[in-house]
């Protein structure tokens, strides 16, 4: 059980290190859109229509509020990277939580054995 706990602790430390090394981040989903305008003679009303765009926007929910922000084409690479980092953070946090639950369960189990069998532990120590 000790080895198991140590390996869990090692994995948690690696997750923490990767989180600490993450760069800029932001939540959201990027989408591409094409629009039509109000001009009846515009190319976006032709057959077939040649709509305006593409326009890029990020949709995200933060503190319960859903929002949308437009993103300029030149900002796309940076924003894409931030979105990737955010997804990675969520994965890492999820991994950390899973490992943390497992570690906690191991430790609680270990403590219970220690309290439940004090004589057994003593005799094992004396015998060695
Ligand atoms: Zn148009």
Coordinates of C-alpha atoms and ligand atoms in Angstrom, one line a residue:
X1 CA 0.0 0.0 0.0
X2 CA 2.9 2.4 0.8
X3 CA 4.3 1.9 -2.7
X4 CA 0.9 2.6 -4.2
X5 CA 0.5 5.8 -2.2
X6 CA 3.9 6.9 -3.2
X7 CA 3.3 6.3 -6.9
X8 CA 0.0 8.3 -6.6
X9 CA 1.8 11.1 -4.9
X10 CA 4.4 11.1 -7.7
X11 CA 1.8 11.3 -10.3
X12 CA 0.0 14.1 -8.5
X13 CA 3.3 16.1 -8.4
X14 CA 3.7 15.6 -12.1
X15 CA 0.2 17.0 -12.7
X16 CA 0.9 20.0 -10.5
X17 CA 4.2 20.7 -12.3
X18 CA 2.4 20.5 -15.7
X19 CA -0.3 22.9 -14.4
X20 CA 2.4 25.3 -13.2
X21 CA 4.1 25.3 -16.6
X22 CA 0.9 26.0 -18.6
X23 CA 0.9 29.3 -20.5
X24 CA -2.0 31.7 -21.0
X25 CA -5.4 30.3 -21.1
X26 CA -9.1 31.1 -21.7
X27 CA -12.2 29.0 -21.8
X28 CA -14.5 28.8 -24.8
X29 CA -15.3 27.3 -28.1
X30 CA -14.2 28.9 -31.3
X31 CA -16.6 29.0 -34.2
X32 CA -16.5 30.3 -37.8
X33 CA -19.4 32.2 -39.2
X34 CA -20.5 33.7 -42.5
X35 CA -23.0 36.6 -42.5
X36 CA -25.4 38.3 -44.9
X37 CA -25.8 42.0 -44.8
X38 CA -28.7 44.4 -45.4
X39 CA -27.8 45.4 -49.0
X40 CA -30.2 43.7 -51.4
X41 CA -27.8 44.0 -54.3
X42 CA -24.8 42.5 -52.4
X43 CA -23.0 39.4 -53.4
X44 CA -24.3 37.7 -50.2
X45 CA -27.8 37.8 -51.8
X46 CA -26.6 36.2 -55.1
X47 CA -27.4 32.7 -56.3
X48 CA -25.5 30.9 -55.0
X49 CA -24.9 33.4 -52.2
X50 CA -21.4 34.6 -51.4
X51 CA -21.7 35.4 -47.8
X52 CA -19.4 37.7 -45.8
X53 CA -16.7 36.2 -43.6
X54 CA -15.4 34.1 -42.2
X55 CA -15.9 35.7 -38.8
X56 CA -14.5 34.0 -35.8
X57 CA -16.0 34.1 -32.4
X58 CA -15.6 32.5 -29.0
X59 CA -18.5 31.4 -26.9
X60 CA -17.9 30.7 -23.3
X61 CA -19.7 30.6 -19.9
X62 CA -18.0 32.3 -17.0
X63 CA -19.5 32.6 -13.5
X64 CA -22.9 31.5 -14.9
X65 CA -23.0 34.0 -17.7
X66 CA -22.8 33.0 -21.4
X67 CA -20.9 35.3 -23.6
X68 CA -19.6 35.6 -27.1
X69 CA -16.6 37.6 -28.3
X70 CA -15.4 38.2 -31.8
X71 CA -11.8 37.3 -32.6
X72 CA -9.8 39.0 -35.3
X73 CA -8.1 36.7 -37.8
X74 CA -4.6 37.8 -36.7
X75 CA -5.4 36.9 -33.1
X76 CA -6.5 33.4 -34.0
X77 CA -3.2 31.5 -33.4
X78 CA -2.8 33.1 -29.9
X79 CA -6.4 32.5 -29.0
X80 CA -6.3 28.9 -30.2
X81 CA -3.3 28.2 -28.0
X82 CA -5.1 29.8 -25.0
X83 CA -8.2 27.6 -25.7
X84 CA -5.9 24.5 -25.9
X85 CA -4.2 25.4 -22.6
X86 CA -7.6 25.8 -20.9
X87 CA -8.7 22.3 -22.1
X88 CA -5.4 20.8 -20.9
X89 CA -5.9 22.5 -17.5
X90 CA -9.3 20.9 -17.2
X91 CA -7.9 17.5 -18.1
X92 CA -5.1 17.9 -15.6
X93 CA -7.4 19.0 -12.8
X94 CA -9.6 16.1 -13.5
X95 CA -6.7 13.7 -13.4
X96 CA -5.5 15.3 -10.1
X97 CA -9.0 14.9 -8.6
X98 CA -9.1 11.2 -9.6
X99 CA -5.6 10.5 -8.2
X100 CA -6.5 12.5 -5.0
X101 CA -9.6 10.5 -4.4
X102 CA -7.6 7.3 -4.8
X103 CA -4.8 8.5 -2.5
X104 CA -7.3 9.6 0.1
X105 CA -9.1 6.2 0.0
X106 CA -5.7 4.4 0.5
X107 CA -4.7 6.6 3.5
X108 CA -8.1 6.2 5.2
X109 CA -7.9 2.5 4.7
X110 CA -4.3 2.4 6.1
X111 CA -5.3 4.5 9.1
X112 CA -8.2 2.2 9.9
X113 CA -5.9 -0.9 9.8
X114 CA -3.5 0.8 12.2
X115 CA -6.2 1.6 14.7
X116 CA -8.0 -1.7 14.4
X117 CA -4.9 -3.9 14.8
X118 CA -2.4 -2.2 17.2
X119 CA -1.3 -5.6 18.8
X120 CA -0.7 -7.2 15.4
X121 CA 1.5 -4.2 14.3
X122 CA 3.5 -4.3 17.6
X123 CA 4.2 -8.0 17.3
X124 CA 5.3 -7.6 13.7
X125 CA 7.7 -4.8 14.8
X126 CA 9.1 -6.9 17.7
X127 CA 9.6 -9.9 15.5
X128 CA 11.8 -8.1 13.0
Ligands
LIG1 ZN1 -23.7 41.5 -48.2

